[in-house]
mmCIF file of C-alpha atoms in Angstrom:
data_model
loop_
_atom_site.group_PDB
_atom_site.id
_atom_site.type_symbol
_atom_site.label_atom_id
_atom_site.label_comp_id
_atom_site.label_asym_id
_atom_site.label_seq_id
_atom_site.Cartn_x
_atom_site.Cartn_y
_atom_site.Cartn_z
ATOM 1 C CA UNK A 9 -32.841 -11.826 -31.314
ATOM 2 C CA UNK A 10 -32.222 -7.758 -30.585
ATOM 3 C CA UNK A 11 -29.881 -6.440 -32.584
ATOM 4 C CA UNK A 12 -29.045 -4.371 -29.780
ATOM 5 C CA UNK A 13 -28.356 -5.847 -26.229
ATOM 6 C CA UNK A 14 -27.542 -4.210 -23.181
ATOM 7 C CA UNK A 15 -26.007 -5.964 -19.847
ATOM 8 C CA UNK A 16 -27.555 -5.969 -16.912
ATOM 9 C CA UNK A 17 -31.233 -4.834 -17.219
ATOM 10 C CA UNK A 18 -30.878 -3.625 -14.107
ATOM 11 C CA UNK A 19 -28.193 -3.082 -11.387
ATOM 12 C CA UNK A 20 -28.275 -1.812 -7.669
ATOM 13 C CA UNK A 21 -24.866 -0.889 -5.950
ATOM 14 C CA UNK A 22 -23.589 1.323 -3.464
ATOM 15 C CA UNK A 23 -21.569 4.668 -3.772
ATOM 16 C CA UNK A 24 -17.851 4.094 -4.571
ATOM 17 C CA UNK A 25 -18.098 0.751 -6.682
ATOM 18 C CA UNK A 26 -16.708 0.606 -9.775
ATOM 19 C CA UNK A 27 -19.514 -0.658 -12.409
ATOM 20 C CA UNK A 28 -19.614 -1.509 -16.278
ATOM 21 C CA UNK A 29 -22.407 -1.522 -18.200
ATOM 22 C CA UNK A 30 -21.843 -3.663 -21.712
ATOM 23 C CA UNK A 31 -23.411 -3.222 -25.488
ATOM 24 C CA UNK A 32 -23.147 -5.443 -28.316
ATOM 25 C CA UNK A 33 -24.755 -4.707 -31.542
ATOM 26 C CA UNK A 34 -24.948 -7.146 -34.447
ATOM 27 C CA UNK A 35 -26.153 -4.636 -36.806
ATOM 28 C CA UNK A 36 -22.207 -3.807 -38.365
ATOM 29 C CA UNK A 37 -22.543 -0.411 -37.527
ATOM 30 C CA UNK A 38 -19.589 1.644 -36.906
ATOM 31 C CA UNK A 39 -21.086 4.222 -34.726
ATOM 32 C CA UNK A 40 -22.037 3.143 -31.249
ATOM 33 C CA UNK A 41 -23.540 5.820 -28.533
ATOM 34 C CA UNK A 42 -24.110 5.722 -24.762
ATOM 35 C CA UNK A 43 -26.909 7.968 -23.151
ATOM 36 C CA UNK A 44 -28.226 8.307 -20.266
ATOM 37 C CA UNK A 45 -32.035 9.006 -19.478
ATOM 38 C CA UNK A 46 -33.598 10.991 -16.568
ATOM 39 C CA UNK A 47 -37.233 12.296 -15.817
ATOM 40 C CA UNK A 48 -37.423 15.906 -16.789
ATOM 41 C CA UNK A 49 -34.056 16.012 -19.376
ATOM 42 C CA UNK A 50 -34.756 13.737 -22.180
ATOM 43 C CA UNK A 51 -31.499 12.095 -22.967
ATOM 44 C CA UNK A 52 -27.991 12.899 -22.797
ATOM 45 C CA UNK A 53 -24.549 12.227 -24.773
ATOM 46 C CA UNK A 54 -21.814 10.715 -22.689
ATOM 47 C CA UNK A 55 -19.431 8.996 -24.899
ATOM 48 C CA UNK A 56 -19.997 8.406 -28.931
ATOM 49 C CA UNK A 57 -17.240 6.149 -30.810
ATOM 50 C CA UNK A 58 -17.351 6.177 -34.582
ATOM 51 C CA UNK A 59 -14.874 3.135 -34.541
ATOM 52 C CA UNK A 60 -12.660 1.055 -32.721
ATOM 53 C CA UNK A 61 -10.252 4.347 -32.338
ATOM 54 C CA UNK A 62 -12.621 7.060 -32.709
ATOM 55 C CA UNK A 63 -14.171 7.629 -29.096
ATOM 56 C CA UNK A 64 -15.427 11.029 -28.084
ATOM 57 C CA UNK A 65 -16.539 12.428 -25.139
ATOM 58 C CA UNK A 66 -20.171 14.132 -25.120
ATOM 59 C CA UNK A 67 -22.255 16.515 -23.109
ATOM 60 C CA UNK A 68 -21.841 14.824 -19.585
ATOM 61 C CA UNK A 69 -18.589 12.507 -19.474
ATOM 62 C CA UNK A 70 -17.598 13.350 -16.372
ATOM 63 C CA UNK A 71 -17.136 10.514 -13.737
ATOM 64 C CA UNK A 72 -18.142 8.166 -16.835
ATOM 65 C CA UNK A 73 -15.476 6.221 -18.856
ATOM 66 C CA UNK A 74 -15.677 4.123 -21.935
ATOM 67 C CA UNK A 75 -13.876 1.427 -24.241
ATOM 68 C CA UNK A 76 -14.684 0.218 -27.595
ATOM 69 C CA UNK A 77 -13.537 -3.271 -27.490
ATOM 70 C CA UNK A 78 -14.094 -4.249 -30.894
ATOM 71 C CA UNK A 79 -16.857 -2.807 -33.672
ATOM 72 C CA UNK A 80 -19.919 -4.810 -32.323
ATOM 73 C CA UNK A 81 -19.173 -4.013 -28.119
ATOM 74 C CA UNK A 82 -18.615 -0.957 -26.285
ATOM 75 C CA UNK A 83 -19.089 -0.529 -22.315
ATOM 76 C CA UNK A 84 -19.555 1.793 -20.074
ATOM 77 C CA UNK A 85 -17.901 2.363 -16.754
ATOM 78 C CA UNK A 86 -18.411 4.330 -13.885
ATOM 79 C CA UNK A 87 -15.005 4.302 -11.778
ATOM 80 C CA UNK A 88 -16.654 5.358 -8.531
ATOM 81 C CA UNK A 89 -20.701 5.231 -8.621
ATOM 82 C CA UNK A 90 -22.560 8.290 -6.923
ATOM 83 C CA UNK A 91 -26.216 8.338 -5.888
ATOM 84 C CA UNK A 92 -26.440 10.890 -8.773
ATOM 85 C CA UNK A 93 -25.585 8.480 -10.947
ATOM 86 C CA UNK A 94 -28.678 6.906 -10.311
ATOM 87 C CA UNK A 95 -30.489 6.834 -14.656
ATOM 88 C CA UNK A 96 -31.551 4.833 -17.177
ATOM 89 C CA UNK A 97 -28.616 4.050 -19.337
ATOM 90 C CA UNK A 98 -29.188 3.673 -23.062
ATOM 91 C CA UNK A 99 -26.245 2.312 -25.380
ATOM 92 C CA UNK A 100 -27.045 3.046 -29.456
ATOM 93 C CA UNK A 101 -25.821 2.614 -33.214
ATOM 94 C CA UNK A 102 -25.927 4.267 -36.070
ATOM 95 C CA UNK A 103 -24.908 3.744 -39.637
ATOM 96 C CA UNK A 104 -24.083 5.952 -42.255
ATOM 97 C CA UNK A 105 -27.401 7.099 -42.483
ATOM 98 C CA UNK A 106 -29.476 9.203 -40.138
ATOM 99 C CA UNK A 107 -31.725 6.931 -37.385
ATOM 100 C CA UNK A 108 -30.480 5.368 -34.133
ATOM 101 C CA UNK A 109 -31.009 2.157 -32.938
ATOM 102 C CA UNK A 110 -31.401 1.777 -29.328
ATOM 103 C CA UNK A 111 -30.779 -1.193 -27.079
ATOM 104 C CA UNK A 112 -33.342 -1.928 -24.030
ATOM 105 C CA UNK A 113 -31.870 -0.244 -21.411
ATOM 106 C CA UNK A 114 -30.269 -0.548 -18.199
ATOM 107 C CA UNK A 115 -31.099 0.611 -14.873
ATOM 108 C CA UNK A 116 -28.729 1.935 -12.406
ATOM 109 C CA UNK A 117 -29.497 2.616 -9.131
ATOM 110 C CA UNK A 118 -26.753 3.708 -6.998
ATOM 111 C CA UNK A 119 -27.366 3.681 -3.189
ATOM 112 C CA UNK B 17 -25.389 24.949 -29.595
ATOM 113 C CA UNK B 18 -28.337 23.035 -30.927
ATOM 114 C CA UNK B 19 -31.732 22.561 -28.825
ATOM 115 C CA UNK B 20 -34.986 20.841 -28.875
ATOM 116 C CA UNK B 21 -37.904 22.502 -27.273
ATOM 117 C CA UNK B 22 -40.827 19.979 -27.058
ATOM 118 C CA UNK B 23 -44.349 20.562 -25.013
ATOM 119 C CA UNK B 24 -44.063 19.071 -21.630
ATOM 120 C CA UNK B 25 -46.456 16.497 -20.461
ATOM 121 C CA UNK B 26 -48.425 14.770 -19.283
ATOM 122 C CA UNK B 27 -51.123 14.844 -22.216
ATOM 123 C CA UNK B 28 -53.812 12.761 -21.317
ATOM 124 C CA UNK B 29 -56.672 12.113 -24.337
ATOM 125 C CA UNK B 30 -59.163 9.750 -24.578
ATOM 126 C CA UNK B 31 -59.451 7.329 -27.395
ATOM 127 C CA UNK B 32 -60.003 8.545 -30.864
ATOM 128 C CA UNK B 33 -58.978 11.995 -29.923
ATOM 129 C CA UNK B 34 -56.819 14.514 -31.978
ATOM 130 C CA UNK B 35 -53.415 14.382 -30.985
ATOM 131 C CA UNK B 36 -50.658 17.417 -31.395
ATOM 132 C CA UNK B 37 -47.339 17.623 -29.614
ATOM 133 C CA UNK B 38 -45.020 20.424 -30.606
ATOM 134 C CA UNK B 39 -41.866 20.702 -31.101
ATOM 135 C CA UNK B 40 -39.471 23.595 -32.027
ATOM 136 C CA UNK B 41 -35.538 23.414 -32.479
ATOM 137 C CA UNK B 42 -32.706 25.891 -32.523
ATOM 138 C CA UNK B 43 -29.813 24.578 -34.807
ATOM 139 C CA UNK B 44 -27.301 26.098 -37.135
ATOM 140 C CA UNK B 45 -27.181 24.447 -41.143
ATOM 141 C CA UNK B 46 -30.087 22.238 -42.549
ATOM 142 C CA UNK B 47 -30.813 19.489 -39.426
ATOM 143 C CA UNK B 48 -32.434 16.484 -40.052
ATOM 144 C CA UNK B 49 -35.552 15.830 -37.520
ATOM 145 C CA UNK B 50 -37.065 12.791 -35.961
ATOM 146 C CA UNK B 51 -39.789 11.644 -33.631
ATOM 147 C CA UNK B 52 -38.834 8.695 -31.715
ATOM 148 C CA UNK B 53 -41.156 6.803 -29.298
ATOM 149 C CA UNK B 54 -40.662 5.123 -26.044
ATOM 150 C CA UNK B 55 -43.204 2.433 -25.063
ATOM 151 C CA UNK B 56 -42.500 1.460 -21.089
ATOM 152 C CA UNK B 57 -39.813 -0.342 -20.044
ATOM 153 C CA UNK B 58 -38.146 -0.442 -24.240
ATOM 154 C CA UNK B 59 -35.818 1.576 -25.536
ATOM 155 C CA UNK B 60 -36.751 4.275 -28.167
ATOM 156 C CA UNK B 61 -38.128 3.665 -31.896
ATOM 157 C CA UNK B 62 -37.861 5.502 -34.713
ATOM 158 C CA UNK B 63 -41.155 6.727 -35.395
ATOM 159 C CA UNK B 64 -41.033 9.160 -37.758
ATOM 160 C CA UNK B 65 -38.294 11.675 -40.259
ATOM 161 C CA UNK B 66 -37.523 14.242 -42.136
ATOM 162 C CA UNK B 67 -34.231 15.567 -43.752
ATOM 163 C CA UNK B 68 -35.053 18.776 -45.210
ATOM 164 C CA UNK B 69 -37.545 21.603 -45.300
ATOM 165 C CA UNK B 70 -40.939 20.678 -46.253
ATOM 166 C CA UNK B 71 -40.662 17.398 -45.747
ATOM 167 C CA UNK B 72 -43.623 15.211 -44.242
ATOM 168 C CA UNK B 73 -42.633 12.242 -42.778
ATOM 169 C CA UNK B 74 -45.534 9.809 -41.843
ATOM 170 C CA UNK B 75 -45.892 6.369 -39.900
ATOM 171 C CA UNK B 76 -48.493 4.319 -38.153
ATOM 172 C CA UNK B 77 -51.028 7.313 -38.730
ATOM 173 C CA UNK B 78 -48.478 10.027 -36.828
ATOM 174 C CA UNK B 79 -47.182 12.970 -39.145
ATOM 175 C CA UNK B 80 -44.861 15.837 -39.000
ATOM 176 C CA UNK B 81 -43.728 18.545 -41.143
ATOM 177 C CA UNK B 82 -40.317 20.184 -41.569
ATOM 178 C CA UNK B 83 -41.068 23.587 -41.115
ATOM 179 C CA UNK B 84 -38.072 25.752 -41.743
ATOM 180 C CA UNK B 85 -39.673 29.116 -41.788
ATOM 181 C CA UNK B 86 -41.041 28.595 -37.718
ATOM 182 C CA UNK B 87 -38.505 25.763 -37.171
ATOM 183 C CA UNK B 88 -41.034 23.440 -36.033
ATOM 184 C CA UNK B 89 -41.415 19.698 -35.994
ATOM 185 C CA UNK B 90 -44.680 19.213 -34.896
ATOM 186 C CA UNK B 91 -46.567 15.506 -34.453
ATOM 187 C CA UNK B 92 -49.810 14.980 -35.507
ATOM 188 C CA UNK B 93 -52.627 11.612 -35.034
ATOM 189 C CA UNK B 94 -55.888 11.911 -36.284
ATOM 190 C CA UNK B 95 -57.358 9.694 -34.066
ATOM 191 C CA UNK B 96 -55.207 8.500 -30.785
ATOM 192 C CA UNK B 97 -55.580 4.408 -29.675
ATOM 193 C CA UNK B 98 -54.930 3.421 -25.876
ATOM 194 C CA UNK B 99 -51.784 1.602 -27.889
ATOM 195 C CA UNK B 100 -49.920 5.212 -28.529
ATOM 196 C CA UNK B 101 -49.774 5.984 -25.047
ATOM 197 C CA UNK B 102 -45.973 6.194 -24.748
ATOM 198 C CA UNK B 103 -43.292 9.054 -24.469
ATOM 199 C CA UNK B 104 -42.237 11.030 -27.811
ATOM 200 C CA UNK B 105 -39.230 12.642 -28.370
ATOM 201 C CA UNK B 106 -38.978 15.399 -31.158
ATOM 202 C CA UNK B 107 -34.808 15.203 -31.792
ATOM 203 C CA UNK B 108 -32.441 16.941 -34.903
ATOM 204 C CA UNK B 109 -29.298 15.474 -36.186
ATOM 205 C CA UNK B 110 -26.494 18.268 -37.162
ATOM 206 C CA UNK B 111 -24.737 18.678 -40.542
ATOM 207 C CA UNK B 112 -22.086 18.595 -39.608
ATOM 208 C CA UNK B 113 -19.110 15.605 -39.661
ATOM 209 C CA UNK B 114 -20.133 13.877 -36.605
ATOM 210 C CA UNK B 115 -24.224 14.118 -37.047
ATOM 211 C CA UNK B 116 -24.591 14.649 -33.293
ATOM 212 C CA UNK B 117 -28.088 14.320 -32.201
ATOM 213 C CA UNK B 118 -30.107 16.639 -30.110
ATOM 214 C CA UNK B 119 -33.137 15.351 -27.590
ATOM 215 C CA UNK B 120 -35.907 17.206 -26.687
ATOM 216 C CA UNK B 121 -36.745 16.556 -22.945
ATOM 217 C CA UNK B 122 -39.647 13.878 -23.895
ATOM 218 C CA UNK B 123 -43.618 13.837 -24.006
ATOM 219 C CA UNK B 124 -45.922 11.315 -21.774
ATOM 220 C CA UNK B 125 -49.073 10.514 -23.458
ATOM 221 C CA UNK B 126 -51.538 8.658 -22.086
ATOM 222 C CA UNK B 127 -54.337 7.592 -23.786
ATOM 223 C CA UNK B 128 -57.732 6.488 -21.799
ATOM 224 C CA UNK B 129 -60.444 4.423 -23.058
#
C-alpha cells in the first residue's frame, strides 16, 4: 500500500464549487505539504503544517484553504474553484530529516 | 528569497547517450540539494542528495555534486536507458527552522531507442 494517498485522482467541476482534495500518510510524519504543479513553474507551496496546530501559509495560498485533521490527514479546499485553478495537486511529508515524500497526485480541472 | 534555476527542456537523447542537466541555485546559509524525478502520471522520487559542499550524491547511475564555489547542482548519467525518460527537478532545502524547499521549474527527458 502507498504510504501516501491522495483523493480523487482526478476531479472535473465547474467555476464556483467548493472542492476538497484529501491526504493521508501512514508514514508518522509530522510535516505534511500541499503543492500544486503546472507546465512551465515546477511546483509551488500553498499550505505546509508541521503538526496538528502548526499550519502555514506558502507562496500561493490565496483562494486555497486547508485543515489538518489529525497527524496522518490534511485536505485541501478550494472555497470557490476558478478555471485558473485548473493543476496538478501534490500533497507531501516530511520527517525530521531532509527528503519529501510525495503522494500520486490529483488532477483538477476546473471548467 | 531562494531560487532554483534548472535548464529547460525538452532534452531528447538516444539510448546510451551522455546525459547533463544543470542546475544552479540562489540561497542564503548552507542549503541542502536534491534531484527528484517524475515518471508520468506518479508523483516525484527522491533521486538523488546532498547536504553540504562537496558532496556527491549518487543513485541508479545519476550523480551530482555540491558545488558551493559556482552554486551548482548539476546531474550527470553516463549512459541514458529509454527507462530515465522522465522530468527532473534540481530543488534546495533552507537552514533555516522550517526547511522550506525550493523547486526548480522541471526538466523533460526523453530518451529514444
Amino acid at each position: 500500500d502507498a504510504d501516501v494517498t491522495q483523493t480523487p485522482r482526478n476531479r472535473i467541476t465547474k467555476t464556483g464549487k467548493r472542492i476538497m482534495l484529501e491526504c493521508s500518510q501512514t508514514k508518522g510524519h509530522d510535516r505534511m505539504y500541499w503543492y500544486r504543479q503546472d507546465p512551465g513553474l515546477g511546483l509551488r507551496l500553498i499550505y505546509y503544517s508541521f503538526d496538528v496546530k502548526d499550519i502555514n501559509k506558502g507562496e500561493i495560498s490565496d483562494g486555497y484553504s486547508v485543515s489538518r485533521q489529525a497527524q496522518a490527514k490534511f485536505s485541501l479546499s478550494l472555497e470557490s474553484a476558478i478555471p485558473n485553478q485548473t493543476a496538478l495537486y501534490f500533497c507531501a511529508t516530511r520527517d525530521g530529516g531532509t527528503e519529501q515524500f510525495f503522494g500520486p497526485g490529483t488532477r483538477l480541472t476546473v471548467l | 528569497g531562494d531560487s532554483v534555476t534548472q535548464m529547460e527542456g525538452p532534452v531528447t537523447l538516444s539510448e546510451e547517450a551522455f546525459l547533463t542537466i544543470n542546475c544552479t541555485y540562489t540561497a542564503t546559509g548552507y542549503p541542502s540539494l536534491f534531484w527528484y524525478v517524475q515518471y508520468p502520471g506518479e508523483g516525484l522520487q527522491l533521486l538523488l542528495k546532498a547536504t553540504k559542499a562537496d558532496d556527491k550524491g549518487s543513485n541508479k547511475g545519476f550523480e551530482a555534486t555540491y558545488r558551493k564555489e559556482t552554486t551548482s547542482f548539476h546531474l550527470e548519467k553516463g549512459s541514458v536507458q529509454v527507462s530515465d525518460s522522465a522530468v527532473y527537478f534540481c530543488a534546495l532545502s533552507d537552514s533555516g527552522g522550517y526547511q522550506k524547499v525550493t523547486f526548480g521549474t522541471g526538466t523533460k527527458l526523453q530518451v529514444i531507442p
